[in-house]
Phi, psi and omega in degrees: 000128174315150198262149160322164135278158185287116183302311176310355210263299163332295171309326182297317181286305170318311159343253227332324181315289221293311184289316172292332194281322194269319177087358173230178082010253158009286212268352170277312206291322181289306179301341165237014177080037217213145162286159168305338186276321188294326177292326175274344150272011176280333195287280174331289183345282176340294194309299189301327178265352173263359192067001148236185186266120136273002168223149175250095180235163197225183205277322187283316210212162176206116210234138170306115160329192150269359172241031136248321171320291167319298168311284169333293169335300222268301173332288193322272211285311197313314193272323140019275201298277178312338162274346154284335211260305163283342165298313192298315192292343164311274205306355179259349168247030140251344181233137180270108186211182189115172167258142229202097195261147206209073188300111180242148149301155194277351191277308189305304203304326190294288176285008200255300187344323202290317187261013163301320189310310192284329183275320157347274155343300192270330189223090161338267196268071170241117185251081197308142153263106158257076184286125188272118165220165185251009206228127161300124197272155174264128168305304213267328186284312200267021142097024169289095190301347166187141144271167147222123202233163179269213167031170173289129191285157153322095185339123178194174189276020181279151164239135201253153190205125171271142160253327197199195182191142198207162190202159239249159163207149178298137175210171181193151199261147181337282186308336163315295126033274199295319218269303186287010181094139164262085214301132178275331208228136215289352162322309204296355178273349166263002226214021183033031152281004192205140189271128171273107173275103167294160234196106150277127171261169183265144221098314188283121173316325183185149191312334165072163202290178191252139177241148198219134212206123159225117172076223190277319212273138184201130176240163166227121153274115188280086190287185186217140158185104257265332188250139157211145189227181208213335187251146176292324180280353175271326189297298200310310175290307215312348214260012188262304171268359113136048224234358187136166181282126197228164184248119156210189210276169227235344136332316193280332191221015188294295207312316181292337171282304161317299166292021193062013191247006151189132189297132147309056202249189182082004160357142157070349161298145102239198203228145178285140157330084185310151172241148213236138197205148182226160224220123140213134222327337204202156195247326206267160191051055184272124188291119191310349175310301161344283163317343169280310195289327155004247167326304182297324194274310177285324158311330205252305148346308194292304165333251158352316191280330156313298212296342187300329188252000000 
């Protein structure tokens, strides 16, 4: 393994910059805060660790070897090289830019899509990852920068922000409706008069009964149905095109019940409230990109969370 270099060994070479660019001693110790003596043992120093003399100096002038020029050349652009390299990295927690890998639930995906054109907008130089998945990413082993997830989170050193809280409902689209009957009470849904569109979660051996809640009173209902799915966005049209009756979060389906294109049923069942939550590594240096999708997601959350009722 390679040795660092000796932060004195850096520092010594910034003199040196500070001294050919200023042409003194003097006017190097004023451009860095420094006395003229401090500037000259920073110099000796130097000197003692590349093993030459690198400067020639006289009461009038202080002049570059011909082995400190050559060093200084070499020297010069490295450290450059490095004050640009931290400026850039300075300049990312203020300006938001970079690629921005971003793990969401495929349910987020549905409604987020719609507004990216707008966080895009708002922030240039940002280059968005949007990965769909139904499997929670560890953010940091797998190079992520923020997630959005359903459920309660895992205890973890991650920092979590609720945007909403949603809560899954029974629905079915008018035609369906129309051709099967409106069941009122959700036994009728066991009782294989009516196709139920399943929901495989990942993990699960087979989709399980539908449970249900008024008060105190909770029931579980064994449905039966000929279609199961695995993607959110598919369940949702099959349950759109009238293919049966589905349980999905009520984020997914306020609008389309406002518009008439799927029913509610079963009032006053419900379930507890899921919480929609956005997740990312660290509180502290927060990269201003981050800090941008933030800000956007919890706006867009507030939003989305009207429109769901």
């Amino acid at each position: 393994m390679p040795t660092p270099p000796d932060a004195r060994l850096l520092s010594g070479m910034s003199v040196l910059v500070a001294v050919v660019e200023a042409g003194s001693f003097v006017r190097a110790a004023e451009a860095l805060g420094l006395t003229p003596s401090g500037i000259s043992r920073a110099v000796a120093r130097l000197e003692t660790q590349v093993g030459v003399r690198l400067f020639d100096r006289s009461s009038r002038a202080v002049v570059l070897t011909g082995e400190g020029r050559r060093f200084y050349e070499q020297v010069a652009p490295l450290l450059t090289g490095i004050e640009e390299a931290a400026s850039d990295a300075g300049g990312a927690a203020t300006a938001a830019r970079g690629r921005l890998r971003v793990n969401v639930d495929p349910i987020v995906s549905c409604w987020l899509h719609s507004h990216l054109s707008t966080f895009l907008a708002a922030n240039p130089g940002v280059s968005l990852e949007l990965v769909v998945s139904h499997r929670v990413a560890d953010l940091v082993a797998e190079g992520f920068d923020a997630a959005v997830r359903f459920g309660e989170p895992e205890p973890s050193s991650l920092v979590t922000r609720t945007l909403l809280r949603t809560r899954v409902v029974t629905c079915a689209a008018p035609a369906y409706l129309a051709r099967h009957g409106r069941p009122a009470h959700p036994r009728e849904l066991g009782d294989g008069l009516h196709e139920c569109i399943l929901f495989r979660y990942p993990g699960m051996s087979s989709p399980g009964a539908w449970a249900f809640r008024r008060g105190r009173e909770r029931i579980e209902v064994p449905v039966s149905g000929r279609l199961t799915l695995n993607d959110a966005v598919v369940h949702l049209s099959a349950c759109v095109e009238g293919q049966g009756i589905a349980r999905i979060l009520d984020l997914g389906v306020g609008a389309l019940m406002s518009q008439g294109k799927l029913v509610r049923l079963f009032e006053g069942w419900e379930e507890p409230p899921i919480p929609l939550h956005v997740v990312h590594p660290s509180r502290r240096l927060l990269p201003a990109k981050v800090r941008a999708f933030l800000d956007f997601v919890t706006g867009t959350g507030v939003e989305l969370a009207w429109c769901a009722h």
